[in-house]
Coordinates of C-alpha atoms in Angstrom, one line a residue:
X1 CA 0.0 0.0 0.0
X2 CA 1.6 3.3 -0.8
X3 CA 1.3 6.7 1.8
X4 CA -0.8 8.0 -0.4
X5 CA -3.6 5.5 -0.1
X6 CA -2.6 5.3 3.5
X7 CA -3.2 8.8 4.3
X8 CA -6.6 8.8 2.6
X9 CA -7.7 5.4 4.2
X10 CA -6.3 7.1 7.6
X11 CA -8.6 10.4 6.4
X12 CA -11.8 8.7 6.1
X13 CA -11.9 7.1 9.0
X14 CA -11.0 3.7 7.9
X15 CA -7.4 3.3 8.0
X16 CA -5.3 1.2 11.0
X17 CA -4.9 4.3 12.8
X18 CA -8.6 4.2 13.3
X19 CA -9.0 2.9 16.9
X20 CA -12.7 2.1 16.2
X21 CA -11.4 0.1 13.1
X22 CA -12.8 -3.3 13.3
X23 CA -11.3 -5.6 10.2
X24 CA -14.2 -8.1 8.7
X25 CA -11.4 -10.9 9.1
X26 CA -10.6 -10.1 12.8
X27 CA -11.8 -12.0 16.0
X28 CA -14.2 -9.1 16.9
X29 CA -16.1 -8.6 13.7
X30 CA -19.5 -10.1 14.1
X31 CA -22.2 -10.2 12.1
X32 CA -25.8 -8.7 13.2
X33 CA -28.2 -11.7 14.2
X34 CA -31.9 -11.3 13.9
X35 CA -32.2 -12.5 17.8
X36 CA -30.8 -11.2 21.2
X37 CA -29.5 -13.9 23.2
X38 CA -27.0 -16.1 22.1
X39 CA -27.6 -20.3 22.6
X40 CA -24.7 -20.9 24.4
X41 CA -25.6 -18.5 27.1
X42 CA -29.0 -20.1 26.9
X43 CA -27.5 -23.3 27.9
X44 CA -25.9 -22.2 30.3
X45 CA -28.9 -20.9 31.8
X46 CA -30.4 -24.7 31.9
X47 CA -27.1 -25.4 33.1
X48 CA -28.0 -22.7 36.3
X49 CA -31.1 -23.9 36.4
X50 CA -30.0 -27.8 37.0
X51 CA -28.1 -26.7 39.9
X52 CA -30.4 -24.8 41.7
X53 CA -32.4 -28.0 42.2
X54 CA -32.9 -28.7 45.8
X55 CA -34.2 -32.3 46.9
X56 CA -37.7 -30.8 47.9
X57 CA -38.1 -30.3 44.0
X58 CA -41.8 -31.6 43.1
X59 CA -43.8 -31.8 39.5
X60 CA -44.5 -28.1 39.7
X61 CA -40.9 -27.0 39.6
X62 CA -39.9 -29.7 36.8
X63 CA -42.7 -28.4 34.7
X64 CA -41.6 -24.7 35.3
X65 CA -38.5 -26.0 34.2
X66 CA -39.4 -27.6 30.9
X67 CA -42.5 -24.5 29.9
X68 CA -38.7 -22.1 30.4
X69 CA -36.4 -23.8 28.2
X70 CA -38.5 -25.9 26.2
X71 CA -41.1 -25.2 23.3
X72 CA -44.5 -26.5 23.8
X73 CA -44.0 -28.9 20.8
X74 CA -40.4 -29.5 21.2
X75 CA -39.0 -32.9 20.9
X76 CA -36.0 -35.0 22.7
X77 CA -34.2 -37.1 21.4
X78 CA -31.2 -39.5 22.7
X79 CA -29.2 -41.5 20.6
X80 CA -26.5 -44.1 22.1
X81 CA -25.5 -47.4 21.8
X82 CA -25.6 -50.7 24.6
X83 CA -24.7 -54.1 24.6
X84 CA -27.5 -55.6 22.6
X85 CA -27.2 -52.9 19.8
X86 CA -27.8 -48.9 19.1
X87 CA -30.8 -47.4 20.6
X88 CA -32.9 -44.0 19.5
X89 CA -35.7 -43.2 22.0
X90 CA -37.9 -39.9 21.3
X91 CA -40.3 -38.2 23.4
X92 CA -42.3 -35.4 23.5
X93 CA -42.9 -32.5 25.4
X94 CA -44.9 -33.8 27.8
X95 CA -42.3 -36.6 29.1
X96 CA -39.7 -34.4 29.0
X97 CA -39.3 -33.0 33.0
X98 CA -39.7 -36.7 34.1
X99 CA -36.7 -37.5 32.0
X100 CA -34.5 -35.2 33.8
X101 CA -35.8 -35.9 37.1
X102 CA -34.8 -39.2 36.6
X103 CA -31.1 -38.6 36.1
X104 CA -31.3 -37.2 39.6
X105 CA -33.8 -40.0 41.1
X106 CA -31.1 -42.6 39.8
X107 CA -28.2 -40.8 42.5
X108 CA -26.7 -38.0 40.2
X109 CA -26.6 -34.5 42.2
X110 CA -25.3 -32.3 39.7
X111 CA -25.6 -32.0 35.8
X112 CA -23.9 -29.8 33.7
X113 CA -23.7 -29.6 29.3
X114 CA -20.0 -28.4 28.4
X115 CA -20.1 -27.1 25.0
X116 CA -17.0 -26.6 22.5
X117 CA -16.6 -25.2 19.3
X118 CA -19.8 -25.0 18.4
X119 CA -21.4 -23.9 15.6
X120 CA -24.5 -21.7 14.9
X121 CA -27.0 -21.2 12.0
X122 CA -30.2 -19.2 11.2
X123 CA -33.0 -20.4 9.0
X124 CA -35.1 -17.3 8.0
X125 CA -37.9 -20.0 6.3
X126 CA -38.5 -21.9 10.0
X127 CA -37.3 -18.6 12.1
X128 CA -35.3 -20.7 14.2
X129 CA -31.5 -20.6 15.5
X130 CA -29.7 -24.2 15.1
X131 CA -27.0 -24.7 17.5
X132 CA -24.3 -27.5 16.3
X133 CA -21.8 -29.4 18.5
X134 CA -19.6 -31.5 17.7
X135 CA -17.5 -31.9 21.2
X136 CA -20.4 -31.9 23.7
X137 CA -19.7 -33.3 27.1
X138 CA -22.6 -34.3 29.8
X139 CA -21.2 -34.2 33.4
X140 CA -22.7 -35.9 36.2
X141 CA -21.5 -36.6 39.6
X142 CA -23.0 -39.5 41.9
X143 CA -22.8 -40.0 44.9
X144 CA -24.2 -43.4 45.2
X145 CA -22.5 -45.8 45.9
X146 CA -19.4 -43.9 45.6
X147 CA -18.6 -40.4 44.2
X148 CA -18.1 -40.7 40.5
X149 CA -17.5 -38.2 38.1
X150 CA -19.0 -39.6 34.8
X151 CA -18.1 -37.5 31.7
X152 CA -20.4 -38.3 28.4
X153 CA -18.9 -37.3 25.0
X154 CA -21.0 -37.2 22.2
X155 CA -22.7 -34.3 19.5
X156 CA -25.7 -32.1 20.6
X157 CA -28.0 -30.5 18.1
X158 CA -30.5 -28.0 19.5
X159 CA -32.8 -26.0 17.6
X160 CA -34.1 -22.4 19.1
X161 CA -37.3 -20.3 18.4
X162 CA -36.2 -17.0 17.5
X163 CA -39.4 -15.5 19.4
X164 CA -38.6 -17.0 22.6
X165 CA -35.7 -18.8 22.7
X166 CA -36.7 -22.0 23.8
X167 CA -35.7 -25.4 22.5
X168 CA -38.0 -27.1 19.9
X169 CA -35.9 -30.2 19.3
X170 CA -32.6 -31.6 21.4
X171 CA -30.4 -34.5 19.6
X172 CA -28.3 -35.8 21.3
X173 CA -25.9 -38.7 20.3
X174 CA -23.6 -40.4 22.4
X175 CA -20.5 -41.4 21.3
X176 CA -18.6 -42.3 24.6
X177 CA -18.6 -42.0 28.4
X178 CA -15.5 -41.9 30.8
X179 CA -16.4 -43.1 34.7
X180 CA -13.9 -41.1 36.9
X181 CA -12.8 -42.1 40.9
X182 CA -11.1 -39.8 43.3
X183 CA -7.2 -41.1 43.4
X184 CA -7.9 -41.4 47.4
X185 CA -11.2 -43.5 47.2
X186 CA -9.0 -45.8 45.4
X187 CA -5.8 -45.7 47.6
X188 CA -8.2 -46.5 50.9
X189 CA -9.3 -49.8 48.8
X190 CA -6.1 -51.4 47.9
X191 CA -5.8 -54.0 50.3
X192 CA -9.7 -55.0 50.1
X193 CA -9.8 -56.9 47.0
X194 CA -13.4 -56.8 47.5
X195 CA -13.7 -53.6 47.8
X196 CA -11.4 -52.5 45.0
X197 CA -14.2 -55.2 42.4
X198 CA -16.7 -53.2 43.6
X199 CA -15.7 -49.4 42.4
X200 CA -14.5 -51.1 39.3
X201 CA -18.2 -51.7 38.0
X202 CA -19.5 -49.5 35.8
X203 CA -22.2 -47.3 37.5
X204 CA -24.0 -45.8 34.3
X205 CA -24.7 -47.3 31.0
X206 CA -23.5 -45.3 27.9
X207 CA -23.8 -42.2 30.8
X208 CA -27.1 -42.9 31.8
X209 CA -28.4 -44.2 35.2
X210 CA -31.1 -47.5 35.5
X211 CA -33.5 -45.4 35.9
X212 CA -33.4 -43.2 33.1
X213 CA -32.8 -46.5 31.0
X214 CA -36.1 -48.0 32.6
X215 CA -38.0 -44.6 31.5
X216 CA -36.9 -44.4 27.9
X217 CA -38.3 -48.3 27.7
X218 CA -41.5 -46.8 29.5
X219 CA -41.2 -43.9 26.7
X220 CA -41.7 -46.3 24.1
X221 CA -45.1 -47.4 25.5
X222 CA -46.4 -44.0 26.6
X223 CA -45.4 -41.4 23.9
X224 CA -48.1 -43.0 21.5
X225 CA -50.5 -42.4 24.0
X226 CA -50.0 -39.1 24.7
X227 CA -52.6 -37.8 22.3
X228 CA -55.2 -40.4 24.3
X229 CA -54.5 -39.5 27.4
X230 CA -55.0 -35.3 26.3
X231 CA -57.8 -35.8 25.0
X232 CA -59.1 -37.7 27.9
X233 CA -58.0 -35.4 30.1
X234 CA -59.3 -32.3 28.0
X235 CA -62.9 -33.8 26.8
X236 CA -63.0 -36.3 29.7
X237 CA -64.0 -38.9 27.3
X238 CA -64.2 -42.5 27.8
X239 CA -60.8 -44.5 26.5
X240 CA -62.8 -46.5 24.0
X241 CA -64.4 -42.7 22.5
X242 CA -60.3 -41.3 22.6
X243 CA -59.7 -44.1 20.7
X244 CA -62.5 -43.6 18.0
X245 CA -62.1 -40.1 17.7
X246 CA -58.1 -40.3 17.4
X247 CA -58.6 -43.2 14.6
X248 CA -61.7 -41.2 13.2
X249 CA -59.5 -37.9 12.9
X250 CA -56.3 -39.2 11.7
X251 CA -58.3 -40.8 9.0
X252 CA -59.7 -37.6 7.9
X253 CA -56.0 -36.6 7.7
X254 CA -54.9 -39.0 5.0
X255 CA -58.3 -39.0 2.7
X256 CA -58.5 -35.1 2.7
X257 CA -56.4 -32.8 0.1
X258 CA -52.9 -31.7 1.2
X259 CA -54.4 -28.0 0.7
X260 CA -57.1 -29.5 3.5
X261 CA -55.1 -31.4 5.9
X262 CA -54.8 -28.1 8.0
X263 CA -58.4 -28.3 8.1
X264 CA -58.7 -31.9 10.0
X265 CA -57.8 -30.9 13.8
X266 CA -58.9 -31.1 16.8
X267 CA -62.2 -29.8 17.4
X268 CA -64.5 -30.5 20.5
X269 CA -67.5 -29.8 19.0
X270 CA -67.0 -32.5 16.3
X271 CA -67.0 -35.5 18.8
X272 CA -70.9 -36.1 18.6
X273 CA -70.9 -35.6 14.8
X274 CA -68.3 -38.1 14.5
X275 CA -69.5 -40.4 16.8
X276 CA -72.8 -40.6 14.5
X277 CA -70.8 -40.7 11.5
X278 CA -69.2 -44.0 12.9
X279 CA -72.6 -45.8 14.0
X280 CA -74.1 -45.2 10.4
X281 CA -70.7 -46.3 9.1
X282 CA -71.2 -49.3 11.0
X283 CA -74.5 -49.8 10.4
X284 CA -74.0 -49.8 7.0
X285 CA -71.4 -52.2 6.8
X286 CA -73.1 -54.9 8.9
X287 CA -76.2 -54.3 6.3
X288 CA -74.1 -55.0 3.9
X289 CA -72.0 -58.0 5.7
X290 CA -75.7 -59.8 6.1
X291 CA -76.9 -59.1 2.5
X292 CA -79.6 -57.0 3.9
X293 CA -80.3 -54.5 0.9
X294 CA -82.6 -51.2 1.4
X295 CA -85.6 -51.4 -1.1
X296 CA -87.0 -48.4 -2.7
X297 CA -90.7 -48.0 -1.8
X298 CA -92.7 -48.5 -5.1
X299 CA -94.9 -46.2 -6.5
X300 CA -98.7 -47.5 -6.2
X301 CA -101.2 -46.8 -8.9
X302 CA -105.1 -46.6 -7.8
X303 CA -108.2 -47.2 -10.3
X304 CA -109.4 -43.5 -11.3
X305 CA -106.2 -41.3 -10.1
X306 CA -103.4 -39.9 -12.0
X307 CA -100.3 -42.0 -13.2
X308 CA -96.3 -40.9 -13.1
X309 CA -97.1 -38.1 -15.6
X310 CA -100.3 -36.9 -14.2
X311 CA -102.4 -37.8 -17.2
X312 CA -103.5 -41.0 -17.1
X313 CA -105.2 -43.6 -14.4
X314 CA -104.7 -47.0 -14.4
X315 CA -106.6 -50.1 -14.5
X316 CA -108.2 -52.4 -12.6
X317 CA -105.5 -55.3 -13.5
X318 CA -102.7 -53.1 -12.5
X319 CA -101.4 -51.6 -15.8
X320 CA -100.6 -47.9 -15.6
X321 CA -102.3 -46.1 -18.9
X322 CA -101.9 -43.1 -21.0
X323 CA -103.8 -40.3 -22.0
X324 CA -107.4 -39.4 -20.3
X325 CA -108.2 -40.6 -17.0
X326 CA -110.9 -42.7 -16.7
X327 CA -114.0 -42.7 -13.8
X328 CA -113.9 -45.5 -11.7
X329 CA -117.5 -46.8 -12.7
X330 CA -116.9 -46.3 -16.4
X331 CA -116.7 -49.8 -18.3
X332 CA -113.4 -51.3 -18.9
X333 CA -112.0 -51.2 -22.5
X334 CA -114.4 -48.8 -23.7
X335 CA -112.4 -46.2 -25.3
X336 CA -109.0 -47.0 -27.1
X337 CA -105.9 -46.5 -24.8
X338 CA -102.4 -47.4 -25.0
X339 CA -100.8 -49.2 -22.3
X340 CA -97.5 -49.4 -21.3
X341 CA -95.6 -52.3 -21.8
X342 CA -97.3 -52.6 -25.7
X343 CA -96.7 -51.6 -28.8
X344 CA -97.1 -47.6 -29.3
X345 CA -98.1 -46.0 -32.2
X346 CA -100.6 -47.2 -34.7
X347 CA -100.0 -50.7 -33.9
X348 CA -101.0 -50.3 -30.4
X349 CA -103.7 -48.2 -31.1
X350 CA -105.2 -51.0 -34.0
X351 CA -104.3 -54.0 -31.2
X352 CA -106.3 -52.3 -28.7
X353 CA -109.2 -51.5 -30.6
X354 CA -109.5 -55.3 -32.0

C-alpha cells in the first residue's frame, strides 16, 4: 500500500490508525443476528437452572423448568449405543421434565452440558436458531454408591425459536462415556480386593443411570398415548371414545387434500358428529356384511287417479295407462288407450281396438 492511499484510508476514518477500526477478518467482527440472546448463554442458563435443584423439588418445579427452556412442541431425542445394539428413544414434550428428574432419582446430584466449538445457523424460512456441537460433554457426579465423576462425549444438536428462545428439538448422540474415581477412594481400597471389584463396576450405561434407561423403555409405551391421554384429560371422554375419535380424525387426515389437511384438527365440538358418523358407518357395513339390501318404496297406482305423468289412471289389472283418465265406474276397455308395456303407435292403437 503506498502513503498516499494510507493517508486517505487514515482520512476517512477507515485506515489502521482508526482505533474504532474493526477488520471483517478479525476476532471481533461479528455479524448482526436477527435475535438477542445467544444459545450458548442459553444453555448455560439450563445449566444454572440444573443446579439450583434442591431435593424438595416436586412436578411443579420440573414443569416450570421444561415450559422455560422448552417449546410446547419440542422434541428429545437421545441416541446411544448398549450391549444388545444402538438405541434412538424420542419423546415429546410432555415426558420431557420426568426425564431429567430421573437422572437425579437414579443418584446423580449435579448435571452440567460443556459445549466446545460449536457452531450456529439461522434459518429465515423456520425462524429458528440451530445450534451444532460436535464436542459436547454431559457431566454428572454421583454420589451413590461412591462419588463418580462420569463424563459423556458425544454431539448435541439443538434448535431455538427465535421469538422465545426455547428449545423445539434436542439431539443428542452419544459417542462415549469416561467413569472417573477420586485417586484417594481408590488408595483406601487397595488392600480390600473386595472392595477394589466393587468401584470397578460401571455405574451408568452409555452415561445414563437405571433409571433413566427404565424410563426411555416406558417412553416407548407412553409417547403414543399421549394424544389419548390429552384428550381424555381435555374432553374427559371414555378411553374407548379417545380411541374412536383419534382413529376417526387421523383418517380424515390421509383422505382429505394436502391444501385440506390443516383443516382436519382437533375440534371438540366434532365429537358427537363423529360419533354418528361411525354408528351409520357401521351400520351400514353390517347391512351389507348380512346381504340385507334397502328397497325403494314402489310407487302405487289406484283405479281412477293420476299416473307418473299426471295424465292418465290406471286399470283395474294393475297396468298404468296413457292419456285421459278414466272414472272409476266407467266400463273397462271402452275407449281406445295405450298401455304401457305394448306396442305404441298405430299398432298399439289398432291391437287395442280389435
Amino acid at each position: 500500500m503506498t502513503a498516499a492511499a494510507g493517508a486517505a484510508l487514515s482520512s476517512h476514518g477507515h485506515g489502521p490508525s482508526d482505533p474504532f477500526y474493526s477488520s471483517p477478518f478479525g476476532p471481533f467482527y461479528r455479524r448482526h443476528t436477527p435475535y438477542v440472546i445467544q444459545p450458548e448463554y442459553r444453555l448455560h442458563e439450563l445449566n444454572k437452572r440444573l443446579q439450583a435443584r434442591t431435593e424438595e423439588s416436586d412436578n411443579l418445579w420440573w414443569d416450570a423448568f421444561a415450559t422455560e427452556f422448552f417449546d410446547d412442541d419440542a422434541s428429545f431425542t437421545l441416541a446411544f449405543c448398549l450391549e444388545d445394539g444402538p438405541k434412538r428413544y424420542t419423546i415429546g414434550r410432555t415426558l420431557i421434565p420426568r426425564y431429567f428428574r430421573t437422572i437425579f432419582e437414579g443418584g446423580v446430584t449435579d448435571l452440567s452440558y460443556m459445549l466446545r466449538h460449536s457452531k450456529e445457523a439461522f434459518n429465515s424460512h423456520s425462524n429458528a436458531v440451530t445450534l451444532d456441537c460436535e464436542h459436547c460433554t454431559m457431566v454428572t457426579h454421583h454420589g451413590k454408591p461412591a462419588f463418580t465423576t462420569v463424563c459423556t462425549d458425544g454431539r448435541l444438536i439443538l434448535e431455538f425459536s427465535v421469538d422465545e428462545m426455547r428449545i423445539r428439538t434436542w439431539h443428542f448422540s452419544i459417542r462415549q462415556h469416561r467413569e472417573l474415581l477420586p485417586r484417594s477412594l481408590v488408595a483406601i481400597h487397595t488392600q480390600d480386593p473386595q472392595s477394589l471389584e466393587q468401584l470397578s463396576k460401571n455405574v451408568t450405561r452409555s452415561g445414563q443411570t437405571n433409571v433413566t434407561l427404565n424410563y426411555l423403555r416406558l417412553c416407548v409405551i407412553l409417547e403414543p398415548m399421549q394424544e389419548l391421554m390429552s384428550r381424555h384429560k381435555t374432553y374427559n371422554l371414555s378411553p374407548r371414545d379417545c380411541l374412536k375419535t383419534c382413529l376417526f380424525q387421523k383418517w380424515q387426515r390421509m383422505v382429505a387434500p394436502p391444501g385440506q389437511q390443516s383443516m382436519c384438527r382437533t375440534d371438540p365440538t366434532a365429537n358427537e358428529q363423529e360419533t354418528e358418523t361411525e354408528t351409520v358407518i357401521g351400520e351400514y357395513r353390517n347391512r351389507k356384511q348380512h346381504g340385507q339390501q334397502e328397497e325403494e318404496p314402489e310407487q302405487q297406482l289406484q283405479p281412477g287417479k293420476s299416473g307418473r305423468d299426471g295424465r292418465g289412471g290406471a286399470d283395474a289389472d294393475g297396468w298404468g295407462v296413457w292419456g285421459r283418465g278414466r272414472a272409476a265406474d266407467h266400463p273397462p276397455r271402452e275407449h281406445s288407450v295405450r298401455r304401457r308395456g305394448r306396442g305404441g303407435g298405430r299398432r298399439g292403437r289398432q291391437r287395442s281396438r280389435n
